[in-house]
Amino acid sequence: FTLTLIHQALFGPSAWHRHYPVAKGSRQSPIDIIPDEARRDSSLGPIFLKYDRCTSLSIANNGHSVVVEFDDSDDRSVIQGGPLDNPYRLKQFHFHWGGKGCEGSEHTVAGVGYASELHLVHWNAVKYTTYEDAATAPDGLAVLGIFLEQGDDHRWLHTITDVLYMVKFKGSATNFKGFNPKCLLPSNLHYWTYLGSLTTPPLHESVIWIVLKEPIVVSEKQLGMFRILQFSGEEEDQRMRMENNFRPPQPLKERISVVVHD
Ligand SMILES: CC[C@H](C)CCC(=O)Nc1ccc(S(N)(=O)=O)cc1
Ligand SMILES: [Zn+2]
């Protein structure tokens, strides 16, 4: 317990500003979304997701989360429409979650958090040649955020939780082909959108956030499977269970409020 507190104080969100001054920037994520204060913009249309089955490649533990990587060498799997001027290619998705029974999402809605949050990370391959270049540009990335609410078993999440034991330790990865993230979407794509940042270092202010209003429902058992993951590598003797890997909401500052599309 004290190890976790020390670890948190040295490497957690409150320490990031020392190496990444942008942590105190003007468009940091996540934020607390206040639906009643969200503007409506009639020019803002629906988003479209074209997720082709055969682009998933691998699943890995990067020491911060569990990440499913995609082949982003062409436009087979893209998000477009809504606030986006171009199609953005799917690069990876990952999750953020809490400890036993406590909150775990990054964005909150009127001060209330969810048990977990799924991030599908896309990049603007029309304007930028590499993901790395896009990740430092103000319109380089589009991250689709989906809340996970605790309830019944999710019908398809087991395809991910069943393989987590193979990527238990930091730095481990395994083949994960043929997974279509479409199965993780809620029934409607109504969203809030705002200009923000990566929620972990390097915290680049390069993300157009699109947060879906409707959560997906997953069971406590399925959420618990994420907690078999470790922050630490296999060789490290101090076992550090991977949980509470979420950044708390950041100040909205002079950003225009969030825009909503129903
Ligand atoms: C140089 C490449 C790049 C900056 C570093 C690797 C990367 O992609 N990081 C990343 C991606 C997504 C999020 S989030 N949680 O979706 O906001 C947080 C961090
Ligand atoms: Zn994330």
XYZ file of N, CA and C and ligand atoms in Angstrom:
806
model
N 0.858 -1.203 0.000
C 0.000 0.000 0.000
C 0.894 1.252 0.000
N 1.868 1.288 0.949
C 2.750 2.481 0.984
C 3.574 2.540 -0.307
N 3.941 1.342 -0.834
C 4.724 1.337 -2.094
C 3.916 2.044 -3.176
N 2.600 1.735 -3.201
C 1.727 2.362 -4.217
C 1.692 3.871 -4.018
N 1.615 4.295 -2.739
C 1.550 5.740 -2.472
C 2.843 6.418 -2.911
N 3.966 5.767 -2.617
C 5.263 6.356 -3.012
C 5.348 6.404 -4.533
N 4.936 5.277 -5.157
C 4.966 5.181 -6.622
C 4.112 6.295 -7.231
N 2.938 6.487 -6.620
C 1.990 7.501 -7.125
C 2.615 8.902 -7.009
N 3.230 9.180 -5.855
C 3.796 10.521 -5.610
C 4.939 10.807 -6.578
N 5.716 9.755 -6.910
C 6.882 9.961 -7.773
C 6.530 9.944 -9.253
N 5.593 9.071 -9.624
C 5.341 8.860 -11.055
C 3.906 9.163 -11.456
N 3.053 9.534 -10.502
C 1.632 9.718 -10.826
C 1.346 11.060 -11.478
N 0.057 11.284 -11.810
C -0.369 12.507 -12.520
C 0.114 13.813 -11.878
N 0.191 13.869 -10.532
C 0.565 15.161 -9.904
C 2.045 15.469 -10.111
N 2.838 14.457 -10.509
C 4.290 14.671 -10.706
C 4.634 14.932 -12.168
N 3.705 14.665 -13.086
C 4.032 14.720 -14.521
C 4.515 16.096 -14.962
N 4.032 17.169 -14.315
C 4.360 18.528 -14.798
C 5.864 18.795 -14.709
N 6.584 18.063 -13.846
C 8.033 18.330 -13.702
C 8.764 18.027 -15.004
N 8.424 16.877 -15.594
C 9.108 16.545 -16.871
C 8.299 16.999 -18.076
N 6.979 17.187 -17.872
C 6.100 17.578 -18.994
C 5.312 18.817 -18.569
N 5.940 20.014 -18.723
C 5.273 21.259 -18.304
C 3.905 21.471 -18.962
N 3.676 20.861 -20.133
C 2.377 21.017 -20.821
C 1.242 20.435 -19.969
N 1.612 19.708 -18.906
C 0.595 19.139 -17.991
C -0.280 20.241 -17.411
N 0.298 21.474 -17.371
C -0.490 22.614 -16.859
C -0.958 23.499 -18.016
N -1.071 22.911 -19.212
C -1.417 23.667 -20.425
C -2.875 24.079 -20.492
N -3.243 24.659 -21.659
C -4.591 25.249 -21.792
C -5.618 24.270 -22.358
N -5.165 23.101 -22.873
C -6.155 22.153 -23.405
C -5.786 20.731 -22.977
N -5.740 20.522 -21.664
C -5.393 19.218 -21.093
C -6.637 18.343 -20.925
N -6.415 17.032 -21.003
C -7.494 16.035 -20.836
C -7.128 15.069 -19.718
N -8.108 14.368 -19.107
C -9.535 14.481 -19.382
C -10.141 15.716 -18.718
N -11.467 15.895 -18.906
C -12.192 16.990 -18.254
C -13.497 16.435 -17.667
N -14.109 17.217 -16.811
C -15.457 16.898 -16.349
C -16.424 17.493 -17.366
N -17.216 16.641 -17.990
C -18.179 17.088 -19.004
C -19.473 17.458 -18.288
N -19.942 18.692 -18.504
C -21.202 19.125 -17.876
C -22.258 19.255 -18.971
N -23.106 18.214 -19.124
C -24.061 18.181 -20.244
C -24.894 19.463 -20.378
N -25.347 19.994 -19.244
C -26.225 21.178 -19.312
C -25.492 22.397 -19.864
N -24.138 22.389 -19.774
C -23.379 23.551 -20.269
C -22.854 23.317 -21.684
N -23.101 22.127 -22.242
C -22.560 21.822 -23.581
C -23.345 22.595 -24.637
N -22.600 23.192 -25.573
C -23.245 23.959 -26.659
C -23.787 22.996 -27.714
N -24.786 23.445 -28.480
C -25.215 22.699 -29.664
C -24.691 23.455 -30.887
N -24.233 22.666 -31.903
C -23.717 23.291 -33.128
C -24.357 22.532 -34.293
N -25.340 23.159 -34.936
C -26.132 22.457 -35.974
C -25.239 22.017 -37.144
N -24.048 22.635 -37.278
C -23.174 22.242 -38.403
C -22.439 20.942 -38.066
N -22.573 20.498 -36.809
C -21.852 19.292 -36.375
C -22.711 18.061 -36.664
N -22.260 17.218 -37.603
C -23.052 16.039 -37.961
C -22.639 14.800 -37.180
N -23.175 13.649 -37.577
C -22.849 12.385 -36.906
C -21.440 11.919 -37.260
N -20.897 11.034 -36.406
C -19.602 10.420 -36.750
C -19.884 9.092 -37.454
N -18.932 8.690 -38.290
C -19.039 7.401 -38.994
C -17.799 6.580 -38.679
N -18.012 5.325 -38.304
C -16.898 4.417 -37.991
C -16.866 3.297 -39.009
N -15.733 3.196 -39.721
C -15.568 2.092 -40.666
C -14.426 1.243 -40.113
N -14.748 0.203 -39.358
C -13.726 -0.649 -38.746
C -13.698 -1.976 -39.476
N -12.638 -2.119 -40.297
C -12.502 -3.341 -41.079
C -11.915 -4.435 -40.188
N -12.456 -5.649 -40.275
C -12.089 -6.737 -39.368
C -10.597 -7.026 -39.367
N -9.945 -7.006 -40.543
C -8.631 -7.661 -40.586
C -7.467 -6.735 -40.249
N -7.738 -5.600 -39.502
C -6.572 -4.726 -39.276
C -5.978 -4.867 -37.883
N -6.621 -5.645 -36.968
C -6.005 -5.762 -35.632
C -4.775 -6.668 -35.760
N -3.726 -6.351 -34.970
C -2.457 -7.078 -35.093
C -2.094 -7.806 -33.801
N -2.004 -7.008 -32.689
C -1.478 -7.596 -31.453
C -2.123 -6.948 -30.239
N -1.938 -7.592 -29.088
C -2.373 -7.037 -27.812
C -1.141 -7.039 -26.912
N -0.940 -5.934 -26.164
C 0.298 -5.798 -25.388
C 0.047 -5.073 -24.065
N 0.950 -5.304 -23.111
C 0.965 -4.576 -21.837
C 2.136 -3.592 -21.930
N 1.827 -2.288 -22.006
C 2.908 -1.301 -22.163
C 3.313 -0.679 -20.825
N 2.882 -1.280 -19.736
C 3.242 -0.762 -18.407
C 2.303 0.320 -17.914
N 1.403 0.795 -18.814
C 0.403 1.802 -18.401
C -1.010 1.248 -18.586
N -1.188 0.399 -19.622
C -2.516 -0.141 -19.924
C -2.337 -1.385 -20.792
N -3.446 -1.985 -21.199
C -3.405 -3.068 -22.191
C -3.854 -2.432 -23.513
N -3.048 -2.612 -24.549
C -3.246 -1.916 -25.834
C -3.395 -2.920 -26.972
N -4.415 -2.739 -27.812
C -4.566 -3.538 -29.039
C -4.135 -2.645 -30.190
N -3.087 -3.086 -30.915
C -2.510 -2.309 -32.021
C -3.126 -2.734 -33.347
N -3.248 -1.771 -34.282
C -3.830 -2.041 -35.594
C -2.849 -1.714 -36.710
N -3.054 -2.333 -37.853
C -2.292 -2.024 -39.064
C -2.872 -0.728 -39.634
N -2.103 0.357 -39.546
C -2.616 1.672 -39.993
C -1.915 2.103 -41.287
N -1.628 1.110 -42.158
C -0.904 1.436 -43.404
C -1.849 1.882 -44.515
N -3.180 1.781 -44.256
C -4.145 2.317 -45.249
C -5.445 2.689 -44.530
N -6.474 3.081 -45.282
C -7.706 3.620 -44.696
C -8.798 2.582 -44.492
N -8.410 1.341 -44.210
C -9.440 0.297 -43.993
C -10.258 0.567 -42.728
N -9.571 1.013 -41.656
C -10.287 1.258 -40.389
C -10.155 2.725 -40.027
N -11.235 3.507 -40.214
C -11.181 4.955 -39.961
C -12.419 5.447 -39.228
N -12.246 6.620 -38.587
C -13.370 7.395 -38.057
C -13.448 8.657 -38.890
N -14.654 9.109 -39.217
C -14.817 10.354 -39.969
C -16.146 10.999 -39.612
N -16.307 12.267 -40.138
C -17.544 13.003 -39.862
C -17.431 13.735 -38.528
N -18.564 14.173 -38.023
C -18.569 14.917 -36.759
C -17.671 16.142 -36.881
N -16.770 16.347 -35.912
C -15.879 17.523 -35.942
C -14.664 17.345 -36.851
N -14.551 16.169 -37.488
C -13.325 15.847 -38.221
C -13.404 16.286 -39.690
N -12.310 16.952 -40.162
C -12.264 17.407 -41.565
C -11.782 16.305 -42.495
N -11.096 15.302 -41.911
C -10.569 14.210 -42.735
C -10.914 12.883 -42.058
N -10.737 11.743 -42.770
C -10.801 10.457 -42.072
C -9.537 10.291 -41.224
N -9.675 9.757 -40.030
C -8.554 9.485 -39.125
C -8.416 7.974 -38.968
N -7.194 7.474 -39.152
C -6.937 6.027 -39.149
C -6.828 5.470 -37.721
N -7.466 4.290 -37.505
C -7.356 3.607 -36.211
C -5.937 3.063 -36.029
N -5.325 3.456 -34.910
C -3.940 3.044 -34.608
C -3.929 2.018 -33.478
N -4.689 2.284 -32.402
C -4.721 1.381 -31.246
C -5.916 1.708 -30.384
N -6.292 0.742 -29.532
C -7.219 1.087 -28.459
C -6.703 0.498 -27.157
N -7.114 1.102 -26.057
C -6.672 0.708 -24.712
C -7.733 1.130 -23.714
N -7.528 0.729 -22.463
C -8.515 1.009 -21.425
C -7.873 1.725 -20.228
N -8.735 2.374 -19.430
C -8.344 2.932 -18.117
C -9.373 2.411 -17.122
N -8.935 2.012 -15.907
C -9.883 1.458 -14.956
C -9.412 1.758 -13.532
N -10.296 1.464 -12.566
C -10.026 1.810 -11.159
C -9.527 0.622 -10.365
N -9.690 0.731 -9.045
C -9.375 -0.393 -8.169
C -10.682 -1.119 -7.914
N -10.719 -2.069 -6.954
C -11.946 -2.841 -6.727
C -13.108 -1.895 -6.431
N -14.119 -1.901 -7.300
C -15.355 -1.175 -7.024
C -15.249 0.342 -7.055
N -14.003 0.920 -7.202
C -13.991 2.394 -7.203
C -13.953 2.893 -8.649
N -14.131 4.162 -8.853
C -14.230 4.731 -10.205
C -12.964 4.438 -11.003
N -13.023 4.615 -12.316
C -11.847 4.297 -13.124
C -11.819 5.022 -14.449
N -12.911 5.733 -14.792
C -12.891 6.443 -16.077
C -12.046 7.698 -15.944
N -11.663 8.270 -17.069
C -10.864 9.510 -17.077
C -11.814 10.708 -17.165
N -12.652 10.748 -18.189
C -13.666 11.802 -18.234
C -14.725 11.489 -17.178
N -15.346 12.552 -16.655
C -16.486 12.363 -15.753
C -17.639 13.161 -16.352
N -18.856 12.823 -15.973
C -20.055 13.483 -16.505
C -20.801 14.098 -15.323
N -20.805 15.429 -15.294
C -21.388 16.157 -14.157
C -20.836 15.605 -12.841
N -19.515 15.403 -12.824
C -18.813 15.002 -11.603
C -18.858 13.520 -11.301
N -19.587 12.749 -12.126
C -19.700 11.311 -11.863
C -18.802 10.523 -12.827
N -18.000 9.620 -12.233
C -17.120 8.779 -13.038
C -17.774 7.438 -13.331
N -17.246 6.732 -14.344
C -17.684 5.365 -14.658
C -16.606 4.392 -14.168
N -16.880 3.101 -14.286
C -15.924 2.104 -13.787
C -14.681 2.039 -14.659
N -14.823 2.350 -15.937
C -13.684 2.253 -16.858
C -13.976 3.108 -18.088
N -12.938 3.296 -18.911
C -13.091 4.075 -20.149
C -12.195 3.472 -21.215
N -12.782 3.247 -22.405
C -12.086 2.697 -23.574
C -11.712 3.852 -24.501
N -10.474 3.883 -24.935
C -10.001 4.914 -25.864
C -9.570 4.281 -27.185
N -10.241 4.677 -28.277
C -9.842 4.249 -29.630
C -9.098 5.422 -30.259
N -7.782 5.220 -30.490
C -6.884 6.298 -30.906
C -6.701 6.276 -32.427
N -7.016 7.418 -33.068
C -6.931 7.522 -34.535
C -6.026 8.704 -34.885
N -5.420 8.661 -36.104
C -4.547 9.789 -36.494
C -4.831 10.249 -37.910
N -4.550 11.540 -38.154
C -4.871 12.217 -39.411
C -3.789 11.929 -40.443
N -3.997 10.827 -41.196
C -2.978 10.389 -42.166
C -3.092 11.166 -43.473
N -4.101 12.042 -43.584
C -4.210 12.895 -44.775
C -3.216 14.045 -44.667
N -3.147 14.633 -43.451
C -2.283 15.817 -43.254
C -0.880 15.440 -42.781
N -0.713 14.291 -42.124
C 0.592 13.961 -41.520
C 1.068 12.606 -42.039
N 2.404 12.464 -42.131
C 2.945 11.236 -42.746
C 3.113 10.111 -41.726
N 3.348 10.466 -40.463
C 3.484 9.401 -39.461
C 2.602 9.697 -38.245
N 2.324 8.633 -37.495
C 1.551 8.782 -36.252
C 2.271 9.724 -35.302
N 3.602 9.582 -35.228
C 4.403 10.408 -34.316
C 4.254 11.892 -34.668
N 4.272 12.217 -35.975
C 4.082 13.627 -36.378
C 2.685 14.095 -35.996
N 1.693 13.244 -36.281
C 0.306 13.624 -35.975
C 0.142 13.842 -34.471
N 0.830 13.032 -33.677
C 0.643 13.065 -32.208
C 1.131 14.374 -31.595
N 1.877 15.208 -32.381
C 2.334 16.498 -31.846
C 1.611 17.663 -32.523
N 0.620 17.381 -33.388
C -0.084 18.444 -34.127
C -1.454 18.711 -33.502
N -1.918 19.969 -33.503
C -3.165 20.308 -32.798
C -4.401 19.580 -33.327
N -4.347 19.160 -34.615
C -5.469 18.381 -35.193
C -4.978 17.009 -35.636
N -3.970 16.493 -34.943
C -3.335 15.252 -35.397
C -4.058 13.981 -35.023
N -4.682 13.986 -33.806
C -5.303 12.754 -33.309
C -6.792 12.962 -33.031
N -7.532 11.870 -33.161
C -8.947 11.858 -32.760
C -9.117 10.633 -31.881
N -9.480 10.833 -30.622
C -9.677 9.703 -29.723
C -11.155 9.582 -29.391
N -11.693 8.384 -29.656
C -13.094 8.078 -29.357
C -13.127 7.469 -27.955
N -13.808 8.140 -27.037
C -13.889 7.664 -25.654
C -15.238 7.005 -25.412
N -15.207 5.798 -24.839
C -16.446 5.056 -24.546
C -16.408 4.652 -23.077
N -17.443 5.035 -22.321
C -17.524 4.676 -20.903
C -17.945 3.216 -20.745
N -17.375 2.555 -19.722
C -17.781 1.204 -19.355
C -18.475 1.291 -18.008
N -19.733 0.836 -17.970
C -20.542 0.883 -16.747
C -20.664 -0.535 -16.206
N -20.668 -0.685 -14.897
C -20.742 -2.018 -14.292
C -22.168 -2.546 -14.320
N -22.306 -3.781 -14.777
C -23.640 -4.399 -14.827
C -23.510 -5.830 -15.282
N -24.282 -6.219 -16.274
C -24.222 -7.599 -16.789
C -22.950 -7.817 -17.589
N -22.631 -9.089 -17.845
C -21.497 -9.454 -18.693
C -21.635 -8.794 -20.069
N -20.517 -8.276 -20.595
C -20.546 -7.791 -21.992
C -20.324 -8.987 -22.907
N -21.153 -9.095 -23.922
C -21.208 -10.281 -24.789
C -19.880 -10.558 -25.487
N -19.117 -9.486 -25.803
C -17.905 -9.679 -26.622
C -16.609 -9.357 -25.870
N -16.697 -8.695 -24.713
C -15.463 -8.275 -24.028
C -14.593 -9.468 -23.650
N -15.182 -10.655 -23.499
C -14.403 -11.837 -23.101
C -13.311 -12.147 -24.122
N -13.513 -11.721 -25.380
C -12.459 -12.009 -26.385
C -11.169 -11.283 -26.001
N -11.324 -10.182 -25.242
C -10.123 -9.463 -24.758
C -9.723 -10.002 -23.388
N -10.684 -10.098 -22.445
C -10.307 -10.511 -21.077
C -9.757 -11.943 -21.058
N -10.168 -12.778 -22.017
C -9.684 -14.180 -22.028
C -8.188 -14.271 -22.322
N -7.610 -13.234 -22.963
C -6.184 -13.324 -23.341
C -5.292 -12.467 -22.446
N -5.885 -11.760 -21.466
C -5.081 -10.847 -20.619
C -3.988 -11.586 -19.854
N -4.239 -12.853 -19.511
C -3.210 -13.610 -18.766
C -1.928 -13.741 -19.585
N -2.040 -13.601 -20.932
C -0.847 -13.742 -21.786
C -0.027 -12.454 -21.831
N -0.597 -11.349 -21.339
C 0.138 -10.073 -21.356
C 0.144 -9.476 -19.951
N 0.310 -10.346 -18.964
C 0.227 -9.960 -17.537
C 1.303 -8.938 -17.173
N 2.507 -9.123 -17.709
C 3.630 -8.283 -17.301
C 3.973 -7.213 -18.337
N 4.481 -6.075 -17.830
C 4.915 -4.959 -18.681
C 5.890 -5.496 -19.733
N 5.658 -5.080 -20.990
C 6.573 -5.477 -22.050
C 6.155 -6.756 -22.752
N 5.085 -7.429 -22.282
C 4.646 -8.665 -22.964
C 3.613 -8.313 -24.035
N 3.591 -9.121 -25.096
C 2.660 -8.896 -26.216
C 2.334 -10.241 -26.843
N 1.194 -10.312 -27.517
C 0.855 -11.545 -28.225
C 0.002 -11.220 -29.438
N -0.057 -12.157 -30.360
C -0.828 -12.019 -31.596
C -2.302 -11.780 -31.261
N -2.961 -10.845 -31.984
C -4.393 -10.610 -31.720
C -5.038 -10.155 -33.020
N -5.170 -11.098 -33.961
C -5.665 -10.750 -35.295
C -7.167 -10.988 -35.410
N -7.798 -10.244 -36.328
C -9.199 -10.502 -36.657
C -10.191 -9.956 -35.656
N -9.740 -9.061 -34.744
C -10.672 -8.482 -33.778
C -11.293 -7.209 -34.348
N -12.622 -7.123 -34.330
C -13.282 -5.925 -34.848
C -13.822 -5.101 -33.685
N -13.281 -3.910 -33.436
C -13.707 -3.112 -32.283
C -15.150 -2.615 -32.381
N -15.783 -2.861 -33.518
C -17.189 -2.456 -33.677
C -18.057 -3.114 -32.586
N -17.584 -4.311 -32.118
C -18.382 -5.071 -31.131
C -18.342 -4.407 -29.753
N -17.497 -3.375 -29.600
C -17.393 -2.685 -28.300
C -18.161 -1.361 -28.294
N -18.913 -1.075 -29.362
C -19.612 0.217 -29.438
C -21.000 0.119 -28.808
N -21.493 1.216 -28.225
C -22.874 1.216 -27.705
C -23.855 1.342 -28.867
N -25.172 1.340 -28.548
C -26.162 1.287 -29.635
C -26.255 2.607 -30.381
N -25.975 3.758 -29.697
C -25.988 4.986 -30.504
C -24.721 5.793 -30.303
N -24.404 6.616 -31.311
C -23.109 7.321 -31.354
C -23.276 8.804 -31.023
N -24.273 9.144 -30.201
C -24.389 10.551 -29.766
C -23.148 10.883 -28.948
N -22.602 12.076 -29.129
C -21.298 12.358 -28.515
C -21.173 13.800 -28.043
N -20.177 13.982 -27.148
C -19.666 15.310 -26.805
C -18.313 15.414 -27.481
N -17.902 16.614 -27.921
C -16.570 16.777 -28.491
C -15.921 18.062 -27.994
N -14.594 18.000 -27.783
C -13.837 19.189 -27.348
C -12.378 18.968 -27.717
N -11.593 20.058 -27.695
C -10.177 19.972 -28.054
C -9.370 19.703 -26.788
N -8.584 18.630 -26.797
C -7.829 18.274 -25.594
C -6.480 17.667 -25.902
N -6.072 16.744 -25.025
C -4.691 16.230 -25.075
C -4.648 14.721 -24.829
N -3.417 14.177 -24.966
C -3.163 12.826 -24.474
C -3.332 12.876 -22.962
N -3.836 11.814 -22.345
C -4.055 11.850 -20.890
C -2.901 11.223 -20.105
N -1.851 10.783 -20.846
C -0.641 10.319 -20.163
C 0.543 10.990 -20.857
N 1.700 11.070 -20.176
C 2.865 11.642 -20.838
C 3.078 11.020 -22.219
N 3.442 11.826 -23.231
C 3.913 13.214 -23.174
C 2.815 14.282 -23.150
N 1.531 13.904 -22.987
C 0.441 14.865 -22.743
C 0.293 15.882 -23.874
N 0.730 15.501 -25.092
C 0.628 16.421 -26.242
C -0.794 16.939 -26.417
N -0.938 18.241 -26.719
C -2.278 18.845 -26.921
C -2.669 18.696 -28.386
N -2.883 17.441 -28.770
C -3.053 17.057 -30.187
C -4.311 16.235 -30.436
N -5.242 16.232 -29.458
C -6.388 15.321 -29.555
C -7.715 16.061 -29.729
N -8.451 15.670 -30.794
C -9.858 16.057 -30.901
C -10.615 14.931 -30.199
N -11.157 15.224 -29.020
C -11.869 14.209 -28.242
C -13.306 14.071 -28.710
N -13.744 12.819 -28.855
C -15.141 12.508 -29.175
C -15.563 11.486 -28.128
N -16.375 11.911 -27.145
C -16.767 11.042 -26.032
C -18.232 10.648 -26.210
N -18.501 9.345 -26.320
C -19.875 8.884 -26.541
C -20.680 9.040 -25.261
N -21.936 9.450 -25.430
C -22.814 9.685 -24.273
C -23.277 8.375 -23.645
N -23.475 7.352 -24.509
C -24.022 6.087 -24.010
C -22.900 5.124 -23.620
N -22.849 4.661 -22.340
C -21.813 3.707 -21.953
C -22.132 2.312 -22.473
N -21.111 1.443 -22.506
C -21.378 0.009 -22.705
C -21.372 -0.602 -21.305
N -22.017 -1.765 -21.161
C -22.152 -2.408 -19.851
C -21.255 -3.648 -19.803
N -20.434 -3.709 -18.732
C -19.560 -4.869 -18.538
C -19.714 -5.325 -17.087
N -19.380 -6.594 -16.790
C -19.598 -7.090 -15.430
C -18.374 -6.822 -14.545
N -18.591 -6.843 -13.240
C -17.503 -6.656 -12.275
C -16.449 -7.740 -12.495
N -16.923 -8.950 -12.855
C -15.986 -10.073 -13.091
C -15.071 -9.728 -14.263
N -15.657 -9.203 -15.340
C -14.860 -8.847 -16.526
C -13.896 -7.719 -16.184
N -14.392 -6.712 -15.423
C -13.503 -5.599 -15.021
C -12.361 -6.133 -14.167
N -12.697 -7.086 -13.284
C -11.689 -7.670 -12.384
C -10.562 -8.330 -13.150
N -10.866 -8.833 -14.353
C -9.826 -9.505 -15.151
C -8.710 -8.527 -15.515
N -9.087 -7.230 -15.706
C -8.054 -6.235 -16.062
C -7.039 -6.106 -14.932
N -7.485 -6.384 -13.719
C -6.602 -6.201 -12.553
C -5.630 -7.355 -12.339
N -5.654 -8.359 -13.245
C -4.581 -9.381 -13.129
C -3.333 -8.833 -13.810
N -3.496 -7.744 -14.566
C -2.340 -7.146 -15.254
C -1.445 -6.471 -14.226
N -0.139 -6.374 -14.560
C 0.823 -5.743 -13.657
C 1.455 -4.528 -14.334
N 1.717 -3.476 -13.544
C 2.499 -2.337 -14.067
C 3.943 -2.795 -14.275
N 4.337 -3.784 -13.457
C 5.754 -4.180 -13.385
C 6.063 -5.313 -14.369
N 7.349 -5.455 -14.657
C 7.809 -6.497 -15.581
C 7.946 -7.821 -14.834
N 8.049 -8.921 -15.573
C 8.114 -10.279 -14.981
C 9.308 -10.387 -14.041
N 10.413 -9.729 -14.382
C 11.649 -9.918 -13.599
C 11.612 -9.108 -12.305
N 10.737 -8.057 -12.247
C 10.736 -7.201 -11.053
C 10.130 -7.955 -9.867
N 10.778 -7.846 -8.701
C 10.266 -8.606 -7.555
C 9.070 -7.908 -6.911
N 8.974 -6.548 -7.048
C 7.823 -5.869 -6.444
C 6.640 -5.943 -7.417
N 5.639 -6.783 -7.037
C 4.457 -6.902 -7.901
C 3.612 -5.634 -7.773
N 3.315 -4.966 -8.883
C 2.475 -3.764 -8.845
C 1.253 -4.032 -9.726
N 0.093 -4.335 -9.082
C -1.124 -4.620 -9.829
C -1.537 -3.397 -10.651
N -1.878 -3.622 -11.909
C -2.289 -2.520 -12.795
C -3.739 -2.171 -12.485
N -3.911 -1.011 -11.796
C -5.259 -0.495 -11.522
C -5.129 1.001 -11.251
N -6.288 1.722 -11.289
C -6.294 3.183 -11.101
C -5.358 3.870 -12.078
N -5.316 3.371 -13.332
C -4.445 3.990 -14.355
C -5.215 5.065 -15.106
N -5.857 5.956 -14.345
C -6.626 7.049 -14.957
C -6.138 8.390 -14.420
N -6.101 9.407 -15.301
C -5.768 10.774 -14.876
C -7.066 11.448 -14.444
N -7.074 12.187 -13.351
C -8.298 12.880 -12.938
C -8.599 14.060 -13.876
N -9.854 14.573 -13.841
C -10.240 15.687 -14.725
C -9.352 16.920 -14.513
N -9.055 17.610 -15.609
C -8.166 18.784 -15.624
C -8.996 20.054 -15.843
N -8.429 21.230 -15.471
C -9.205 22.483 -15.617
C -9.601 22.743 -17.073
N -10.844 23.244 -17.272
C -11.318 23.529 -18.637
C -10.567 24.746 -19.194
N -10.113 25.657 -18.296
C -9.415 26.897 -18.680
C -10.237 27.642 -19.738
N -9.544 28.354 -20.687
C -10.350 29.244 -21.564
C -10.938 28.490 -22.757
N -10.962 27.135 -22.662
C -11.517 26.370 -23.784
C -13.007 26.705 -23.932
N -13.486 26.717 -25.197
C -14.939 26.844 -25.355
C -15.514 25.578 -24.733
N -16.717 25.650 -24.263
C -17.281 24.456 -23.611
C -17.415 23.347 -24.651
N -17.829 22.228 -24.161
C -17.979 21.039 -24.989
C -19.172 21.216 -25.929
N -19.102 20.605 -27.111
C -20.240 20.650 -28.034
C -20.887 19.263 -28.060
N -22.187 19.257 -28.185
C -22.904 17.975 -28.153
C -23.589 17.719 -29.487
N -23.602 16.421 -29.853
C -24.388 16.053 -31.051
C -25.314 14.913 -30.667
N -26.625 15.121 -30.784
C -27.590 14.045 -30.488
C -28.060 13.402 -31.783
C 5.299 10.029 -29.887
C 4.172 9.060 -29.952
C 3.122 9.298 -28.892
C 3.102 10.704 -28.455
C 3.396 8.447 -27.662
C 2.579 7.175 -27.723
C 1.083 7.433 -27.614
O 0.377 7.265 -28.568
N 0.615 7.818 -26.387
C -0.734 7.993 -26.011
C -1.825 7.683 -26.837
C -3.141 7.879 -26.368
C -3.363 8.383 -25.092
S -4.982 8.674 -24.491
N -5.117 8.034 -23.040
O -5.889 8.021 -25.432
O -5.135 10.116 -24.377
C -2.286 8.682 -24.268
C -0.973 8.488 -24.731
Zn -6.388 6.550 -22.859
